[in-house]
């Protein structure tokens, strides 16, 4: 277990005259507040805040942040108040602790909305002081490291949230070490079969590749000596998550990944970076299109480096990252290192002002602040957040030479909205490098873009098929929603008047006399227009609305038709479907499972209203979900899952030996896994690939079976397939 003197020694090593007493007092207070409490692992609870504080000290953060790391759970989990923290440790520490504290006592409609509101609060807090997020990321990293002690369902929920939100936030802040460890841990719990497979393959590759790494390092060292350059060279294998992403995106097997090894060269000066790049290119042939200069155009998180892939010794593809010591520190610790190098000299107090100035450098953070003000629906806010944070960047120029950072795959419409919302709304065409191009054209690094506007032009629904930025997507959807709402209201009035004539009710008169306002309250709609919109979208039938209107106009109590038991709203929202699902705000609806991702009980899911076919349930990480309309997404959770078989697709790669197919089928049968259908193919390398659609009880059942099949001697791979 970490000791407090280890933490204070670290802080003293990078801050002269550090206020170590503040950290000591925070430790004593936290230990007393959590006294007698143990974690699921059996360790005393104080071990968690100690580990969080140690991670913050590794990032070389100031005393207030380290103290806040020790105290971050006291307000949420004990009787301690923020006022007490402020009185004992000062407003700086109290503000950070308050920003990190979760919203656990608020009553939200669903877990999805609660998660969105937690993230919204985190964004607001980090806008005030970026150190709030640093503490939260350290907290999440230690929780992920000890996730093995949680129940499997909880493991996947926490890992999914970490993959969706916290790893991208770490990336945006330039915390490379935190980001890569979080991503690998997420892979471990979300796709244990893939994680196990890659871990084994990478370990074998690393063992075989050690002599090669030493050979390349020796050649680079010789290059340094011949040219009187001082520097360090480190070789490493890429982390598991990045390998998995590349395999998925490009449809490759592990054996087809050629640039598994990356070398980092750390030099004393900027001129040495470009000099060494030239020397490496003179020694080995560079791969076309695989050079990036992030020194002249840094990433949004201040990352700077030269990247180049070359054909190295023995014809192997290897990647070089070339940077200065300062650039390397910022690449590892992001904004934390930036304070150390840029804001103040060593030994100074790094207070709240430094954190605020750093936050102002992040244009993406300002964009998030704009969204959280504009988007009232928390789920739409979360969708925009995920969309923006997961993208790689391209850099394009305005006609005046200003640089605009856009996500990879961005189009002229995205560029137009990046200039100004009104420019995007009126975008009629675009010129890229002086030539007129279609609006769906993909922009490349270094393109010069000019937007052609037309005052009569309005956003088009077709733009949603190709825009990449959250700002563009949000603005287009807002316009479409306004137009569709107006149409729905007009249609509702027409339908109500038509039905009203049959029932002898004057709808226009009822609206003027205010009866519809009372009716809207009865339907839990905020206004008459909201009620009419619901009718226009067929969520309420005209007959049902007018029957209740008749009762309101005559001062009678409205009763539901016989044969239907009246349920409270809370019960209706929480009524499980026949498939053991709870669907937020929807009752008695047809539910089916998507064939594209075959969700299983126990994994995070989302519902999508499919016109005419009820609700389709997808895995939350399904590649199709990102293209869905936000307003048709529903919060869905597993509840009291029905005992029945669920389909899943698996792939098994094994040696092509006599009886292997029979062995595997017998084992699956013994594990209570039914094979519904399958195919197999013999490969030229003496292996066979078996693909089955199987039926299992839940996610744990599937992964347990795959683990046991993988243990067979002749089996090389046993994976779930999407």
XYZ file of C-alpha atoms in Angstrom, residues 70-716:
647
model
C -7.045 12.611 -0.839
C -10.366 14.264 0.051
C -12.371 13.732 -3.157
C -14.781 11.112 -1.727
C -15.311 12.594 1.740
C -18.271 14.827 0.804
C -20.057 12.094 -1.153
C -19.430 9.117 1.132
C -19.261 10.633 4.646
C -20.971 13.347 6.690
C -18.332 15.898 5.667
C -19.584 19.060 3.920
C -17.899 21.291 1.356
C -17.990 24.126 3.922
C -15.937 22.009 6.336
C -13.403 21.265 3.609
C -13.144 24.987 2.831
C -12.727 25.922 6.491
C -9.997 23.347 7.084
C -8.158 23.324 3.732
C -9.083 26.540 1.917
C -11.375 27.456 -0.986
C -8.966 26.105 -3.625
C -9.171 22.523 -2.324
C -12.898 22.825 -1.537
C -13.746 23.992 -5.065
C -11.932 21.014 -6.609
C -13.592 18.519 -4.238
C -17.007 20.071 -4.915
C -16.412 19.846 -8.678
C -15.493 16.155 -8.469
C -18.357 15.158 -6.171
C -20.961 13.121 -8.065
C -24.655 13.942 -8.340
C -25.819 10.841 -6.498
C -28.895 12.134 -4.703
C -30.723 13.675 -7.671
C -33.738 11.823 -9.072
C -33.370 11.425 -12.818
C -35.661 9.722 -15.311
C -33.088 7.124 -16.264
C -29.491 6.020 -15.780
C -28.633 7.488 -19.182
C -29.893 10.914 -18.121
C -28.128 10.633 -14.756
C -24.856 9.861 -16.541
C -25.402 12.797 -18.897
C -26.077 15.181 -16.012
C -22.975 13.951 -14.163
C -20.875 14.634 -17.241
C -22.573 18.021 -17.735
C -21.620 18.989 -14.171
C -18.061 17.772 -14.743
C -17.771 19.892 -17.908
C -19.058 22.977 -16.089
C -16.671 22.393 -13.183
C -13.616 21.820 -15.391
C -14.393 25.024 -17.287
C -13.867 26.826 -13.976
C -10.789 24.815 -12.996
C -9.268 22.128 -15.219
C -7.816 20.399 -12.124
C -11.309 19.040 -11.375
C -10.997 16.792 -14.406
C -7.436 15.787 -13.487
C -8.685 14.478 -10.106
C -11.673 12.772 -11.730
C -9.449 11.033 -14.287
C -7.067 9.800 -11.561
C -10.115 8.569 -9.606
C -11.462 6.719 -12.651
C -8.070 5.213 -13.521
C -7.641 3.668 -10.063
C -11.244 2.415 -10.096
C -10.592 0.775 -13.478
C -7.420 -0.838 -12.121
C -9.479 -2.463 -9.336
C -12.587 -3.224 -11.410
C -12.073 -6.996 -11.091
C -13.796 -6.929 -7.695
C -17.086 -5.619 -9.137
C -19.909 -7.745 -10.553
C -19.585 -8.445 -14.336
C -22.595 -6.272 -15.254
C -21.188 -3.343 -13.254
C -17.759 -3.893 -14.806
C -19.152 -3.481 -18.308
C -21.249 -0.417 -17.449
C -18.274 1.368 -15.866
C -15.923 0.301 -18.678
C -18.382 1.524 -21.332
C -18.723 4.936 -19.670
C -14.932 5.142 -19.357
C -14.470 4.313 -23.037
C -17.163 6.778 -24.127
C -16.222 9.734 -21.934
C -13.123 9.551 -19.752
C -10.573 8.097 -22.190
C -11.466 10.709 -24.860
C -11.288 13.474 -22.226
C -7.827 12.250 -21.188
C -6.830 12.337 -24.852
C -8.165 15.881 -25.245
C -6.075 16.992 -22.269
C -2.997 15.280 -23.718
C -2.765 12.732 -20.875
C -1.401 9.979 -23.111
C -0.423 7.566 -20.345
C -3.808 7.837 -18.676
C -5.665 7.541 -21.978
C -3.838 4.414 -23.191
C -4.173 2.594 -19.854
C -7.886 3.432 -19.636
C -8.461 2.184 -23.202
C -6.654 -1.109 -22.584
C -8.572 -1.676 -19.332
C -11.864 -0.956 -21.123
C -10.976 -3.527 -23.780
C -10.245 -6.053 -21.022
C -13.790 -5.818 -19.604
C -15.826 -5.011 -22.720
C -14.191 -7.574 -25.017
C -12.324 -10.071 -22.831
C -11.940 -12.528 -25.723
C -10.224 -9.915 -27.914
C -8.119 -8.649 -24.999
C -6.856 -12.146 -24.164
C -6.114 -12.914 -27.804
C -4.186 -9.677 -28.379
C -2.316 -9.861 -25.058
C -0.981 -13.290 -25.981
C -0.103 -12.282 -29.543
C 1.624 -9.045 -28.475
C 3.623 -10.855 -25.758
C 4.899 -13.364 -28.340
C 5.679 -10.577 -30.802
C 7.459 -8.526 -28.115
C 9.647 -11.485 -27.133
C 10.537 -12.177 -30.757
C 11.034 -8.484 -31.515
C 13.438 -7.556 -28.677
C 16.592 -8.250 -30.772
C 15.106 -6.202 -33.626
C 14.345 -3.240 -31.316
C 17.910 -3.361 -29.958
C 19.258 -3.453 -33.525
C 17.318 -0.327 -34.576
C 18.265 1.551 -31.375
C 21.932 0.704 -32.017
C 21.709 2.066 -35.579
C 20.079 5.314 -34.374
C 22.723 5.713 -31.625
C 25.438 5.363 -34.300
C 23.619 8.033 -36.331
C 23.707 10.363 -33.301
C 27.432 9.833 -32.729
C 28.370 10.442 -36.384
C 26.423 13.717 -36.433
C 27.248 14.889 -32.869
C 23.604 14.840 -31.764
C 22.541 14.176 -28.186
C 19.329 12.231 -27.769
C 17.531 9.155 -26.447
C 15.785 6.356 -28.359
C 13.070 4.099 -26.930
C 11.338 1.221 -28.730
C 7.903 -0.066 -27.753
C 4.990 -2.163 -29.034
C 1.761 -0.235 -29.606
C -0.927 -0.615 -26.950
C -3.673 -3.224 -27.351
C -6.627 -0.894 -27.931
C -4.934 0.937 -30.829
C -4.057 -2.410 -32.453
C -7.659 -3.623 -32.046
C -9.080 -0.405 -33.547
C -6.771 -0.682 -36.553
C -7.717 -4.332 -37.081
C -11.437 -3.478 -36.969
C -11.272 -0.374 -39.146
C -9.127 -1.972 -41.853
C -10.411 -5.541 -41.592
C -6.953 -6.913 -40.779
C -5.737 -9.886 -38.772
C -2.952 -9.450 -36.204
C -0.425 -10.947 -38.624
C -1.330 -8.270 -41.186
C -0.423 -5.366 -38.841
C 3.040 -4.334 -40.010
C 3.815 -1.245 -37.911
C 3.436 -2.781 -34.451
C 6.725 -1.294 -33.272
C 7.132 2.444 -32.681
C 10.347 4.249 -31.754
C 10.391 7.487 -29.798
C 13.373 9.807 -30.276
C 13.792 12.550 -27.656
C 16.180 15.391 -28.485
C 17.514 18.599 -26.948
C 16.375 21.161 -29.522
C 13.803 21.821 -32.231
C 16.407 22.000 -35.014
C 17.685 18.545 -33.994
C 14.172 17.121 -34.566
C 14.136 18.096 -38.241
C 17.815 17.160 -38.661
C 17.228 13.631 -37.306
C 14.116 13.261 -39.485
C 16.255 13.984 -42.555
C 18.947 11.528 -41.420
C 16.384 8.749 -40.864
C 14.837 9.361 -44.292
C 18.307 9.169 -45.842
C 18.917 5.860 -44.060
C 15.522 4.180 -44.726
C 12.840 4.815 -47.346
C 9.791 6.674 -45.925
C 6.308 5.250 -46.589
C 4.262 7.578 -48.787
C 1.489 9.426 -46.958
C 2.755 8.370 -43.521
C 4.484 11.608 -42.468
C 2.827 14.121 -40.119
C 4.283 17.335 -38.761
C 2.560 18.072 -35.453
C 5.342 20.473 -34.475
C 4.447 23.212 -36.953
C 0.714 22.522 -36.483
C 0.192 21.102 -32.953
C -2.899 19.089 -32.021
C -5.641 20.741 -29.998
C -4.265 19.169 -26.799
C -0.858 20.863 -27.424
C 0.729 17.582 -28.602
C 3.820 18.223 -30.755
C 5.917 15.624 -32.555
C 7.130 14.522 -35.972
C 5.659 11.192 -37.098
C 7.127 9.174 -39.948
C 6.802 5.517 -40.973
C 9.751 4.012 -42.864
C 10.761 0.666 -44.330
C 13.386 -0.240 -41.733
C 15.900 -3.089 -41.440
C 14.802 -6.459 -42.899
C 11.939 -4.710 -44.761
C 9.905 -4.117 -41.553
C 7.625 -1.077 -41.326
C 8.494 0.976 -38.250
C 7.170 4.291 -36.981
C 9.326 7.069 -35.531
C 8.065 9.828 -33.239
C 10.600 12.636 -32.939
C 10.249 15.380 -30.312
C 12.078 17.523 -27.760
C 12.156 16.761 -24.012
C 9.540 19.458 -23.381
C 7.304 18.073 -26.136
C 7.661 14.572 -24.692
C 6.647 15.731 -21.221
C 3.572 17.452 -22.658
C 2.792 14.354 -24.767
C 2.808 12.211 -21.608
C 1.138 14.557 -19.117
C -0.618 17.124 -21.312
C -1.943 20.188 -19.540
C -0.187 19.226 -16.282
C 3.204 19.373 -17.995
C 2.189 22.577 -19.773
C 1.792 24.318 -16.394
C 5.250 23.147 -15.420
C 6.934 24.389 -18.593
C 4.905 27.419 -19.638
C 2.810 28.942 -16.890
C 5.272 29.324 -14.058
C 8.824 28.508 -13.130
C 9.675 25.536 -10.985
C 9.016 26.225 -7.342
C 6.100 28.603 -7.852
C 2.619 27.981 -6.550
C 0.367 26.678 -9.275
C -3.014 28.038 -8.309
C -6.474 28.202 -9.792
C -5.571 30.958 -12.256
C -3.120 28.683 -14.045
C -5.794 26.021 -14.442
C -8.265 28.561 -15.800
C -5.801 29.938 -18.350
C -5.088 26.437 -19.580
C -8.806 25.701 -19.913
C -9.169 28.772 -22.104
C -6.679 27.300 -24.580
C -9.056 24.461 -25.389
C -11.479 25.522 -28.103
C -13.256 22.166 -27.800
C -14.044 22.951 -24.155
C -15.674 26.232 -25.181
C -17.701 24.325 -27.782
C -18.882 21.868 -25.129
C -19.936 24.807 -22.957
C -21.992 26.136 -25.891
C -23.694 22.754 -26.439
C -24.614 22.298 -22.796
C -26.370 25.680 -22.932
C -28.116 24.969 -26.256
C -29.098 21.301 -25.788
C -31.800 20.753 -23.186
C -31.968 16.976 -23.795
C -29.086 15.351 -21.852
C -28.970 12.392 -24.259
C -28.455 14.730 -27.216
C -25.716 16.496 -25.261
C -23.990 13.143 -24.659
C -24.316 12.236 -28.334
C -22.648 15.512 -29.359
C -19.915 15.027 -26.767
C -19.070 11.521 -28.015
C -19.148 12.650 -31.644
C -16.701 15.486 -31.051
C -14.206 13.813 -28.752
C -13.597 10.590 -30.642
C -12.405 12.163 -33.882
C -8.844 12.612 -35.113
C -8.118 16.099 -36.446
C -7.387 17.694 -39.822
C -6.189 21.286 -40.214
C -7.516 23.492 -43.003
C -7.112 27.168 -43.849
C -9.558 30.040 -44.371
C -8.963 32.366 -47.369
C -7.228 34.728 -44.889
C -4.787 32.013 -43.811
C -6.329 31.272 -40.400
C -6.164 27.619 -39.289
C -9.371 25.735 -38.465
C -9.202 22.398 -36.674
C -11.853 19.890 -37.817
C -12.404 16.159 -37.206
C -11.018 13.690 -39.728
C -13.544 13.223 -42.552
C -14.978 16.747 -42.174
C -16.640 18.435 -45.151
C -17.092 22.048 -46.378
C -20.399 22.165 -44.443
C -18.524 21.388 -41.210
C -16.040 24.123 -42.113
C -18.888 26.596 -42.748
C -20.400 25.933 -39.315
C -16.940 26.232 -37.730
C -16.744 29.768 -39.167
C -20.202 30.784 -37.871
C -23.611 29.180 -37.407
C -25.260 31.546 -39.909
C -22.557 30.834 -42.519
C -23.357 27.124 -42.116
C -27.113 27.668 -42.383
C -26.685 29.640 -45.646
C -23.958 27.430 -47.165
C -24.730 26.895 -50.873
C -21.347 25.739 -52.173
C -17.608 25.680 -51.507
C -14.235 26.094 -53.138
C -11.314 23.942 -52.001
C -7.891 25.115 -53.194
C -9.660 27.412 -55.686
C -11.875 24.717 -57.251
C -15.629 24.280 -56.680
C -16.321 20.934 -54.976
C -19.473 19.099 -53.786
C -20.543 19.857 -50.221
C -19.941 16.219 -49.202
C -16.246 16.342 -50.237
C -13.805 15.238 -47.534
C -11.270 17.896 -46.517
C -7.568 17.067 -46.192
C -4.766 18.548 -44.136
C -3.596 21.856 -45.603
C -6.674 22.505 -47.793
C -7.699 26.129 -48.283
C -11.501 26.399 -48.087
C -13.860 29.187 -49.157
C -17.613 29.005 -48.434
C -20.201 30.272 -50.939
C -23.382 31.470 -49.205
C -26.917 32.195 -50.412
C -29.369 34.126 -48.224
C -32.241 31.930 -49.507
C -30.503 28.658 -48.632
C -31.527 26.663 -45.532
C -30.000 23.553 -43.900
C -30.857 20.245 -45.576
C -31.624 16.886 -43.918
C -29.256 15.298 -46.478
C -26.349 17.119 -44.817
C -26.740 14.843 -41.780
C -25.494 11.953 -43.932
C -21.985 13.422 -44.227
C -21.299 16.130 -41.609
C -18.802 15.146 -38.893
C -18.806 17.949 -36.308
C -21.226 18.048 -33.395
C -21.884 21.760 -34.019
C -23.007 21.179 -37.615
C -25.144 18.164 -36.704
C -26.785 19.991 -33.792
C -27.637 23.109 -35.822
C -29.060 21.075 -38.725
C -31.177 18.962 -36.369
C -32.457 22.077 -34.581
C -33.650 23.523 -37.904
C -35.254 20.246 -39.023
C -36.910 19.816 -35.630
C -38.401 23.311 -35.849
C -39.768 22.660 -39.346
C -41.140 19.232 -38.400
C -42.691 20.612 -35.226
C -44.534 23.287 -37.211
C -45.789 20.644 -39.631
C -46.837 18.353 -36.762
C -48.834 21.155 -35.092
C -50.622 21.981 -38.354
C -51.400 18.294 -38.959
C -52.626 17.852 -35.365
C -55.072 20.760 -35.680
C -56.401 19.310 -38.934
C -56.849 15.812 -37.415
C -58.435 17.143 -34.214
C -60.873 19.373 -36.105
C -61.853 16.462 -38.341
C -62.430 14.150 -35.354
C -64.067 17.012 -33.431
C -66.743 17.445 -36.105
C -67.666 13.759 -35.661
C -67.897 14.130 -31.879
C -69.579 17.531 -31.924
C -66.636 19.433 -30.386
C -65.433 22.826 -31.669
C -61.650 22.435 -31.365
C -60.741 26.019 -32.338
C -63.136 27.405 -29.731
C -61.746 25.031 -27.079
C -58.201 26.247 -27.819
C -59.240 29.939 -27.580
C -61.106 29.382 -24.294
C -58.070 27.759 -22.653
C -59.383 24.211 -22.316
C -56.393 22.861 -24.221
C -54.046 24.392 -21.646
C -55.697 22.298 -18.892
C -55.648 19.331 -21.252
C -51.896 19.773 -21.855
C -51.293 19.641 -18.091
C -53.300 16.402 -17.897
C -51.083 14.857 -20.574
C -47.910 16.148 -18.825
C -47.115 18.437 -21.748
C -45.502 21.799 -21.053
C -47.702 23.777 -23.442
C -50.562 23.501 -25.927
C -48.035 23.376 -28.780
C -46.246 20.466 -27.062
C -49.551 18.566 -26.853
C -50.364 19.279 -30.504
C -46.856 18.147 -31.490
C -47.413 14.819 -29.718
C -50.687 14.371 -31.627
C -48.977 15.295 -34.911
C -46.261 12.693 -34.259
C -48.978 10.072 -33.501
C -47.946 9.650 -29.866
C -51.511 10.523 -28.775
C -54.561 9.711 -30.922
C -57.036 12.549 -31.718
C -59.899 10.424 -30.282
C -58.126 9.952 -26.919
C -57.336 13.682 -26.676
C -60.876 14.761 -27.561
C -62.501 12.327 -25.143
C -60.429 13.794 -22.351
C -61.197 17.313 -23.673
C -64.943 16.552 -23.495
C -64.546 15.574 -19.832
C -62.550 18.770 -19.089
C -65.102 21.018 -20.849
C -67.969 19.440 -18.864
C -66.155 19.416 -15.520
C -66.142 15.623 -15.370
C -63.403 13.293 -14.170
C -61.827 11.440 -17.076
C -61.699 7.648 -16.740
C -59.649 5.232 -18.793
C -61.690 2.773 -20.896
C -62.581 -0.477 -19.114
C -60.235 -3.381 -19.561
C -57.131 -1.231 -19.010
C -55.752 -0.862 -15.525
C -54.636 2.661 -14.923
C -50.936 2.786 -14.091
C -48.968 5.507 -12.502
C -46.473 7.202 -14.770
C -43.566 5.817 -12.813
C -44.920 2.268 -13.269
C -45.503 2.838 -16.980
C -41.964 4.049 -17.419
C -40.554 1.061 -15.601
C -42.761 -1.710 -16.960
C -40.543 -4.429 -18.388
C -41.213 -5.642 -21.913
C -41.693 -9.336 -22.670
C -37.961 -9.606 -23.323
C -36.951 -8.483 -19.828
C -36.182 -4.911 -20.867
C -37.137 -1.656 -19.224
C -37.802 0.984 -21.860
C -37.920 4.533 -20.557
C -41.248 6.297 -21.174
C -42.706 3.629 -23.489
C -45.272 0.939 -22.680
C -46.614 -2.124 -24.522
C -44.340 -1.725 -27.517
C -42.973 -4.327 -29.915
C -39.300 -5.005 -29.114
C -36.803 -6.748 -31.363
C -33.037 -7.201 -31.239
C -30.781 -5.825 -33.976
C -29.108 -8.473 -36.129
C -26.140 -6.173 -36.846
C -24.770 -6.399 -33.290
C -26.879 -9.155 -31.573
C -27.026 -7.647 -28.051
C -26.907 -10.041 -25.104
C -28.232 -9.649 -21.540
C -25.630 -7.968 -19.380
C -24.134 -5.499 -21.869
C -24.958 -1.775 -22.313
C -27.750 -1.278 -24.861
C -29.832 1.468 -26.445
C -33.273 1.417 -28.068
C -34.197 2.971 -31.406
C -37.753 3.718 -32.494
C -38.120 2.069 -35.901
C -41.096 3.442 -37.813
C -43.795 0.782 -38.042
C -41.677 -1.876 -36.283
C -41.557 -0.792 -32.642
C -38.236 -0.489 -30.800
C -35.028 -2.103 -32.077
C -32.409 -2.786 -29.387
C -28.720 -2.311 -30.269
C -25.474 -2.638 -28.346
C -24.444 0.861 -27.310
C -21.142 0.465 -29.217
C -22.834 -0.734 -32.427
C -21.382 1.121 -35.429
C -24.912 1.910 -36.681
C -25.945 3.832 -33.537
C -23.829 6.897 -34.363
C -25.929 7.445 -37.516
C -29.303 7.342 -35.710
C -31.508 10.374 -35.070
C -31.094 11.396 -31.420
C -34.793 12.093 -30.894
C -35.631 8.462 -31.722
C -33.145 6.940 -29.262
C -34.539 5.487 -26.031
C -32.957 4.578 -22.709
C -33.116 0.782 -22.402
C -31.865 -1.478 -19.604
C -32.041 -5.203 -18.879
C -34.410 -6.092 -16.036
C -35.529 -9.541 -14.926
C -34.241 -11.097 -18.145
C -36.405 -13.855 -19.562
C -34.843 -17.320 -19.501
C -34.465 -17.938 -23.209
C -31.623 -18.375 -25.733
C -30.134 -15.254 -27.336
C -28.213 -15.372 -30.637
C -24.530 -14.477 -30.911
C -21.954 -14.845 -33.676
C -18.535 -16.345 -32.958
C -15.390 -17.104 -34.946
C -12.932 -19.888 -34.086
C -9.564 -20.330 -35.786
C -7.887 -23.697 -35.239
C -5.384 -26.106 -36.774
C -6.928 -28.157 -39.579
C -6.710 -31.519 -37.801
C -8.945 -34.557 -37.999
C -11.770 -34.376 -35.472
C -11.274 -30.711 -34.472
C -14.725 -29.638 -35.680
C -16.322 -32.469 -33.703
C -14.284 -31.640 -30.573
C -15.347 -27.994 -30.652
C -19.009 -28.826 -31.278
C -19.051 -31.377 -28.438
C -17.444 -28.880 -26.049
C -19.983 -26.165 -26.947
C -22.786 -28.664 -26.347
C -21.370 -29.591 -22.942
C -21.265 -25.875 -22.088
C -24.986 -25.600 -22.930
C -24.265 -23.506 -26.058
C -26.520 -24.466 -28.946
C -25.147 -24.099 -32.502
C -27.893 -22.647 -34.678
C -25.942 -22.412 -37.948
C -22.367 -22.285 -39.138
C -19.763 -22.413 -41.879
C -16.080 -23.290 -42.103
C -13.225 -22.586 -44.465
C -9.797 -24.207 -44.797
C -6.917 -21.762 -45.192
C -3.646 -22.207 -47.102
C -1.600 -21.993 -43.883
C -3.064 -25.231 -42.514
C -5.718 -23.647 -40.319
C -9.501 -23.618 -40.501
C -11.843 -20.721 -39.677
C -15.191 -21.751 -38.172
C -18.008 -19.224 -37.945
C -21.096 -20.118 -35.915
C -24.327 -18.461 -34.874
C -24.874 -19.830 -31.388
C -27.530 -19.436 -28.688
C -26.463 -18.441 -25.159
C -28.114 -17.234 -21.936
C -26.198 -13.978 -21.552
C -22.850 -12.262 -22.095
C -21.083 -14.076 -19.249
C -22.235 -17.428 -20.674
C -20.795 -16.517 -24.088
C -17.392 -15.312 -22.840
C -17.044 -18.261 -20.446
C -17.635 -20.658 -23.362
C -15.182 -18.823 -25.634
C -12.522 -18.910 -22.899
C -12.852 -22.693 -22.542
C -12.808 -23.285 -26.311
C -9.667 -21.115 -26.581
C -8.001 -23.382 -23.987
C -8.055 -26.314 -26.466
C -4.498 -26.919 -27.718
C -5.208 -26.659 -31.434
C -7.380 -23.506 -31.139
C -5.614 -20.223 -31.983
